[in-house]
Each structure stands twice: as C-alpha cells, then as structure tokens.
PDB file of C-alpha atoms in Angstrom:
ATOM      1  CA  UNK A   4      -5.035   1.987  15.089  1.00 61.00           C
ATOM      2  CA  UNK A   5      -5.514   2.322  11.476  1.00 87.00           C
ATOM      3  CA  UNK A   6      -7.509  -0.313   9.267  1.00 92.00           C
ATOM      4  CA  UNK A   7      -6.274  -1.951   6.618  1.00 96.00           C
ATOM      5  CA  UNK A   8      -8.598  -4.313   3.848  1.00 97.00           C
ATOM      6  CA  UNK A   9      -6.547  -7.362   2.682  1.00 97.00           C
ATOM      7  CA  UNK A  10      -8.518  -8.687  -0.873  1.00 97.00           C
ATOM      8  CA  UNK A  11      -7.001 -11.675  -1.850  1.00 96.00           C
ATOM      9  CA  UNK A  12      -8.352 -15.116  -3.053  1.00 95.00           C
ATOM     10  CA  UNK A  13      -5.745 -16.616  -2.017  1.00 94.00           C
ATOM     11  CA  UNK A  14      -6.031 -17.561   1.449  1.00 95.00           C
ATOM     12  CA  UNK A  15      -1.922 -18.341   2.139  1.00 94.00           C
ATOM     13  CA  UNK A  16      -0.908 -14.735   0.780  1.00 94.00           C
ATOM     14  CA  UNK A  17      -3.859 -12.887   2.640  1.00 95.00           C
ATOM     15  CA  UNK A  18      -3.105 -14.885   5.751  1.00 96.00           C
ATOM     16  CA  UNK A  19       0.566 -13.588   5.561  1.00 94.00           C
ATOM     17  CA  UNK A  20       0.363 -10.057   4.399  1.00 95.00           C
ATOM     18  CA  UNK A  21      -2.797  -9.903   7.053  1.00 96.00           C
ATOM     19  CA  UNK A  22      -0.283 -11.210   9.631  1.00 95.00           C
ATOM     20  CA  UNK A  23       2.267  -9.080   8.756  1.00 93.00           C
ATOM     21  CA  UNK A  24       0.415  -6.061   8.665  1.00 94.00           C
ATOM     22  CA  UNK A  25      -1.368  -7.071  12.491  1.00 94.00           C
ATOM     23  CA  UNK A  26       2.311  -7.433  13.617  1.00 92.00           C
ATOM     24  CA  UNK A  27       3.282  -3.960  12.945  1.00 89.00           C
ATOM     25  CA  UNK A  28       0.146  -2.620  15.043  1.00 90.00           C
ATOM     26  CA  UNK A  29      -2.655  -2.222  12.102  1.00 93.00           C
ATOM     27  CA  UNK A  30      -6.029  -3.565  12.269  1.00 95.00           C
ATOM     28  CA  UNK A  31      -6.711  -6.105   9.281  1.00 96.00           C
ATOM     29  CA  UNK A  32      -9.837  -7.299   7.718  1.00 97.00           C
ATOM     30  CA  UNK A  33     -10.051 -10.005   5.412  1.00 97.00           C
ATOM     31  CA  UNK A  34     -12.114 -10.737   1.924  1.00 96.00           C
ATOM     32  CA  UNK A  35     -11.694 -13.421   0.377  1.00 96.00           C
ATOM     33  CA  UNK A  36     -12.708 -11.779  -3.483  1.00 96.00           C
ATOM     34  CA  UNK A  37     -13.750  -8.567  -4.845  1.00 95.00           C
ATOM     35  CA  UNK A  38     -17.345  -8.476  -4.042  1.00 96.00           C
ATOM     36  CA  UNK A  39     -16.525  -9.456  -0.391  1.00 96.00           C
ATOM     37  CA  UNK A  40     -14.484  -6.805  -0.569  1.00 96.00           C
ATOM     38  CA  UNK A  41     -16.459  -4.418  -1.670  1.00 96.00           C
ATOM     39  CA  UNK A  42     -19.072  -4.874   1.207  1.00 96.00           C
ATOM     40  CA  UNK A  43     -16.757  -5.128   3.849  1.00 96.00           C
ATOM     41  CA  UNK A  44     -15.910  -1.496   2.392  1.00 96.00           C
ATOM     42  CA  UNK A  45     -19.449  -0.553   2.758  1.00 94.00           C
ATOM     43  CA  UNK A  46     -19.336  -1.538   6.199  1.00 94.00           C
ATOM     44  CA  UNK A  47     -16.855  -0.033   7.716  1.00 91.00           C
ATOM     45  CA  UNK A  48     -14.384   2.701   5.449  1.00 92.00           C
ATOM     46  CA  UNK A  49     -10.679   1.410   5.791  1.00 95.00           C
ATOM     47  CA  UNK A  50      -8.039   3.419   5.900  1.00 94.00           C
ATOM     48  CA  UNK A  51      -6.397   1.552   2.988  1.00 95.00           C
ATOM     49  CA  UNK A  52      -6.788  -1.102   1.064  1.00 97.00           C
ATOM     50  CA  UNK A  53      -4.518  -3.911  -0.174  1.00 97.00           C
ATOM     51  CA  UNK A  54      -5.856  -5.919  -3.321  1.00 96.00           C
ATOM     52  CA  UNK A  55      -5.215  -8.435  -5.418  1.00 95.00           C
ATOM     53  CA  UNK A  56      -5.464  -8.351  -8.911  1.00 93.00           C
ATOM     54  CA  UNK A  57      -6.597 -11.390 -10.416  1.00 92.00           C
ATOM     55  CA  UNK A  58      -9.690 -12.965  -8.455  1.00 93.00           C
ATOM     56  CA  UNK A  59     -12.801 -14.709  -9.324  1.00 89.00           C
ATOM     57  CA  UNK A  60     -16.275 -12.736  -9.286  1.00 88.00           C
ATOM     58  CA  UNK A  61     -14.638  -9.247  -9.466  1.00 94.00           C
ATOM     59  CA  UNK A  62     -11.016  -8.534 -10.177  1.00 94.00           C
ATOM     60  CA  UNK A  63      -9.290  -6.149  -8.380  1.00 94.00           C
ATOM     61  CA  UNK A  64      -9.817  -3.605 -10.950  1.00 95.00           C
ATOM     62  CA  UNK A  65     -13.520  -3.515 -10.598  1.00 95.00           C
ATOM     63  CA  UNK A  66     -13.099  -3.426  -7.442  1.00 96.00           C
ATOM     64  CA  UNK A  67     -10.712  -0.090  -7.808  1.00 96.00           C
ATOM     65  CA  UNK A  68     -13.698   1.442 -10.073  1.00 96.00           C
ATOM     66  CA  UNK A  69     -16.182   0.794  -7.686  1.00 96.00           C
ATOM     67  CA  UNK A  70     -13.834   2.600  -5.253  1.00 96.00           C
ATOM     68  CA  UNK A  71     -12.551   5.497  -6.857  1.00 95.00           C
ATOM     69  CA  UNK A  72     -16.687   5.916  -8.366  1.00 95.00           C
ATOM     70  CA  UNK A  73     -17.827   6.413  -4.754  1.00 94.00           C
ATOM     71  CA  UNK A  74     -16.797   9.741  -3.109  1.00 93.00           C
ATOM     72  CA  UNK A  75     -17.184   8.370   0.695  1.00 92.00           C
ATOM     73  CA  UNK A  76     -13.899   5.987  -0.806  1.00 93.00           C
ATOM     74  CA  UNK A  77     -12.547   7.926  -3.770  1.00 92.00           C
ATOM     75  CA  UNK A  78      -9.575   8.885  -1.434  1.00 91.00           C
ATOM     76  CA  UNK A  79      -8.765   6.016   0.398  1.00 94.00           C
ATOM     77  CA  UNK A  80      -5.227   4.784  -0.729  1.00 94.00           C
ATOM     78  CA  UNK A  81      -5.171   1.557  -2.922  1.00 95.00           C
ATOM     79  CA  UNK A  82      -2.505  -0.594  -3.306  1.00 95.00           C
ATOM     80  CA  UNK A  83      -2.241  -3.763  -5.800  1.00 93.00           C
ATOM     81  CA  UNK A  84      -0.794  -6.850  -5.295  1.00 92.00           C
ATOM     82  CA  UNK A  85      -0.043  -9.483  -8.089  1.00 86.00           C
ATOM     83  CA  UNK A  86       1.745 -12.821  -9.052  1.00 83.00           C
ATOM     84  CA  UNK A  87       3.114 -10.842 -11.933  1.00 77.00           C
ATOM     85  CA  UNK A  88       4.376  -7.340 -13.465  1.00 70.00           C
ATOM     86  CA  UNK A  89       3.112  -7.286 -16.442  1.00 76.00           C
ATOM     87  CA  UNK A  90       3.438  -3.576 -18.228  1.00 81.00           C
ATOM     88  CA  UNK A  91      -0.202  -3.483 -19.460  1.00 82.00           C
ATOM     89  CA  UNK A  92      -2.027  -4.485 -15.961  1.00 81.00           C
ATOM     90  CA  UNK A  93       0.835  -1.903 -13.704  1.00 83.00           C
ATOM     91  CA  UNK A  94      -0.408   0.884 -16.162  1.00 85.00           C
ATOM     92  CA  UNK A  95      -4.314  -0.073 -16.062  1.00 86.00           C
ATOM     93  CA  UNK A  96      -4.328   0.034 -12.654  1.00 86.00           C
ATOM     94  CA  UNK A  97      -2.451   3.207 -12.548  1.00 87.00           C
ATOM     95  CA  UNK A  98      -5.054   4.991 -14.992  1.00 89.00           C
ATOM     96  CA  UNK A  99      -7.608   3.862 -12.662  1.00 89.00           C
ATOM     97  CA  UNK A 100      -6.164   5.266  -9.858  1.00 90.00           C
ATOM     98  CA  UNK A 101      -3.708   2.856  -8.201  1.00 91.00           C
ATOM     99  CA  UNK A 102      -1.985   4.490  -5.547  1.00 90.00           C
ATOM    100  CA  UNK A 103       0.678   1.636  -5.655  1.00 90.00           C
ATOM    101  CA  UNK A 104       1.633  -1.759  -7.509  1.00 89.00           C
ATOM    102  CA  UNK A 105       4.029  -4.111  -5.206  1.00 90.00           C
ATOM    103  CA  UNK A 106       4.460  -7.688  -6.958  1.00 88.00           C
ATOM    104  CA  UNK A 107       4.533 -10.995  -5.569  1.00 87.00           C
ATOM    105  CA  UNK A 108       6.781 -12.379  -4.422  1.00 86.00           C
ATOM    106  CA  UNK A 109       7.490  -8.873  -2.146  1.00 87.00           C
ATOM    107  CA  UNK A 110       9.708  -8.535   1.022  1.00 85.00           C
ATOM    108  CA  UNK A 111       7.987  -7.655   4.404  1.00 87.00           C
ATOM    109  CA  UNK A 112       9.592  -4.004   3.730  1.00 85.00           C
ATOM    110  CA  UNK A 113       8.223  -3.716   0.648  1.00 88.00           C
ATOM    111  CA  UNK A 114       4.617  -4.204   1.488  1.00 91.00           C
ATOM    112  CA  UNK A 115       5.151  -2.066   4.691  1.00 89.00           C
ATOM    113  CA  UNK A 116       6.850   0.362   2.955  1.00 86.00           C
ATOM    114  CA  UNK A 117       4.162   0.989   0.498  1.00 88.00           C
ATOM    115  CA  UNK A 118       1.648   0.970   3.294  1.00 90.00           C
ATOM    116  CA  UNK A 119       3.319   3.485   5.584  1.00 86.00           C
ATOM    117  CA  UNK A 120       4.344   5.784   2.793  1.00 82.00           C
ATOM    118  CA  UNK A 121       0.261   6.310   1.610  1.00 85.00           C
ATOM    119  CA  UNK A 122      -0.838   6.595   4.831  1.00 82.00           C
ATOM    120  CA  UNK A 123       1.988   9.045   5.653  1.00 75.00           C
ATOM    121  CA  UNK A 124       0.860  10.786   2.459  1.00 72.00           C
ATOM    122  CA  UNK A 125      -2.917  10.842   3.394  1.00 70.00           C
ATOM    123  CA  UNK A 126      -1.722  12.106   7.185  1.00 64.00           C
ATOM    124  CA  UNK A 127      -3.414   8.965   8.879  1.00 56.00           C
ATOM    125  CA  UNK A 128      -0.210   8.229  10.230  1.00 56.00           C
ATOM    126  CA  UNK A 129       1.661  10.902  12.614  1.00 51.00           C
ATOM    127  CA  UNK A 130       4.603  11.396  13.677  1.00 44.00           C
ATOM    128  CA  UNK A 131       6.281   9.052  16.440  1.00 43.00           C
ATOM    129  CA  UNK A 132       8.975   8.951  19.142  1.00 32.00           C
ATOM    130  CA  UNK A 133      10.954   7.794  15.700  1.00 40.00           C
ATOM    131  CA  UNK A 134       9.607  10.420  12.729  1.00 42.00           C
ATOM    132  CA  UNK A 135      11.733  11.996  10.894  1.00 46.00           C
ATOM    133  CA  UNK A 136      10.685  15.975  10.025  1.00 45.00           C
ATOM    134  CA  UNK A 137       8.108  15.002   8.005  1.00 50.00           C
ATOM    135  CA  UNK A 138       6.418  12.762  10.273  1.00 52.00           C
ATOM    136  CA  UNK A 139       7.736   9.588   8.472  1.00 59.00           C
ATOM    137  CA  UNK A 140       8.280   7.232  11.369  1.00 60.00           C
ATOM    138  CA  UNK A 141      12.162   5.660  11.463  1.00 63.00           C
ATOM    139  CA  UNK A 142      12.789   2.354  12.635  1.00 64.00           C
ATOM    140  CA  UNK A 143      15.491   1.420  10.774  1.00 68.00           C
ATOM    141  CA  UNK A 144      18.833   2.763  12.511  1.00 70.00           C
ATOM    142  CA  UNK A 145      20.255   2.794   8.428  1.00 75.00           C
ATOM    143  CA  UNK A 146      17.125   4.967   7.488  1.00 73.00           C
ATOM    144  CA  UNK A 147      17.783   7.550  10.470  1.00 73.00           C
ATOM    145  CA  UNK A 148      21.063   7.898   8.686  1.00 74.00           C
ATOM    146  CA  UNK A 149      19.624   8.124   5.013  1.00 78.00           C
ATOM    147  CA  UNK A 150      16.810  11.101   6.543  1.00 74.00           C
ATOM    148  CA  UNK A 151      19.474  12.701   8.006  1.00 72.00           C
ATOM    149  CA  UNK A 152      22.143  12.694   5.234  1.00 77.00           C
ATOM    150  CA  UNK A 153      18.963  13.896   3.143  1.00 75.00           C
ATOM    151  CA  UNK A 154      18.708  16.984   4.988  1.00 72.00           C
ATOM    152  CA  UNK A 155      22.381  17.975   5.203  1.00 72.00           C
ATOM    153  CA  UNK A 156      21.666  17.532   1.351  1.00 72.00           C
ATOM    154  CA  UNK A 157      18.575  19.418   0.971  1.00 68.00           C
ATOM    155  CA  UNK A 158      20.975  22.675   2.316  1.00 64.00           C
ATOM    156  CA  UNK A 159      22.725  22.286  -1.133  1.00 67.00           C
ATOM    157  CA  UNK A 160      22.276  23.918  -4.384  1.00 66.00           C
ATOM    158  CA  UNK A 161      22.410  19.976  -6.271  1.00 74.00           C
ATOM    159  CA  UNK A 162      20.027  17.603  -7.884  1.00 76.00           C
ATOM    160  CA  UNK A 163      19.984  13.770  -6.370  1.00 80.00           C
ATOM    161  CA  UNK A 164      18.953  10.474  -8.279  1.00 82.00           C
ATOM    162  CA  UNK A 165      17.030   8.189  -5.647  1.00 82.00           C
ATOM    163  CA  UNK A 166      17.137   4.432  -6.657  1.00 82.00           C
ATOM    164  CA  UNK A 167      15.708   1.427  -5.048  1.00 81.00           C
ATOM    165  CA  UNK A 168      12.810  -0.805  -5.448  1.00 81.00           C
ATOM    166  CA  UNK A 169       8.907  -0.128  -5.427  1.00 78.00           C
ATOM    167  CA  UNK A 170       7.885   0.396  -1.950  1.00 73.00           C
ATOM    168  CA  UNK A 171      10.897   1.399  -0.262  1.00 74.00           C
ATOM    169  CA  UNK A 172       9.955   5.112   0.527  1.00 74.00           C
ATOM    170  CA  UNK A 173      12.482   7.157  -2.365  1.00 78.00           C
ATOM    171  CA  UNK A 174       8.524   9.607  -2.803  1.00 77.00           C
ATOM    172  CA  UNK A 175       8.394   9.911   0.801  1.00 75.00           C
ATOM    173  CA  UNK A 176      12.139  10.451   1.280  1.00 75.00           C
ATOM    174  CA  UNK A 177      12.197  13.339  -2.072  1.00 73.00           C
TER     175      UNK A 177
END
C-alpha cells in the first residue's frame, strides 16, 4: 500500500481528499500545516505528497524547498493543491519542482488522476489485473477504449493533439 501526505490547513478539504485517497486503497497521513508536514516527512518518507499552498507557519512552497533540498526526499512526487490558479504561484511552484498543480475545486478523477499518473511515473505503482502496456492501471471501461485506440494509433506514421484537463492522464497516455 503506498503512502500518501495530505498538507492542508484546512481540515474539510484534507478530510475529503484524505478520504478519497483511503477509498481507492492508499495509506493517508494527515498535517495540518507545513511544519507538521515537514516532520511527519522526517518520520516516515511518503511515497507522495499532496500540499496545499497557502497555510500558516510554512506555505507549501517552503515546504517544497525543504523537500526537493533533502536528497532522502528530493524524488518523492509533489503535487499542489490551491483555492486558486493564479499564473505566477502555478509557475513558482513549477520552478521549484512541482511535479503537479490540480486547483480547487477538483473532481475525484482529477486528484486521482494526478496521483496515479506520478506514482506510475516513479514505478511505485505496478501493473494490475487492469494495466494497460505500460502498467497504467484501467478502471474506466471508456479509458480501456482510449489505451487501446492509442495503440492501433501508435502503428501509424501521424502526430495526435491530446486535450483534456490537468490530471486526467494525456503524459501518461503520450
């Protein structure tokens, strides 16, 4: 079971996206800012971590330094959350080393999506009774179809757009 480290002050959203994430099998920890964070890190390596942006004692930013400045954690995927999508914080985080930046309000697949895709990325998550060829695990009987019409394509000699929203898998699926 893989662990994931919710940081979020507040306790509503990091009750939800913690259930969410317990429903679909993952281990969850909780902290309720960045410093909390930060020693629950120290305590036991997750194997990715959810954060919010905007918290009091240490934002989630400092909290992304501290992480990327440690090799043990430098690594470990890192994926912002935040109340908005403001150009200047996406790109910030980015340049620090964001892995991802999903926005509230998000969708269930959203968040999921982002999570699945950087552990698929980092190999912590293997291939299932419902993985595609690349190990990316297929719930969705609408997906099957997508990986599969994606192969038939990758035969031919063409170049494909892939749209959709942050989070839905288009890196995973290229």
């Amino acid at each position: 079971m893989k662990r994931v480290l919710v940081i979020e002050d507040d306790e509503l959203v990091r009750e939800n996206v913690s259930e969410l994430l317990q429903e679909e099998g993952f281990e969850v920890e909780q902290a309720a800012d960045g410093k909390a964070g930060l020693r629950a890190i120290a305590r036991e390596r997750p194997a990715i971590i959810v954060c919010d942006v905007r918290m009091p004692h240490l934002d989630g930013f400092g909290v992304l330094e501290r992480v990327r400045a440690d090799p043990a954690t430098r690594s470990t995927p890192f994926i912002f959350l935040s109340a908005k999508a403001d150009r200047a914080d996406i790109r910030a985080g980015m340049n620090l080393g964001a892995d991802d930046y999903v926005t509230k309000p998000f969708s269930h697949s959203e968040l999921l999506g982002a999570v699945r895709a950087r552990l698929i990325r980092q190999g912590a998550l293997g291939p299932g009774a419902n993985a595609g060829g690349d190990g990316v695990i297929l719930v969705d009987s609408a997906m099957k179809d997508v990986y599969a019409l994606a192969e038939r394509a990758a035969q031919a000699l063409i170049s494909i757009l892939l749209l959709g929203e942050t989070g839905v898998g288009k890196e995973v699926l290229a």
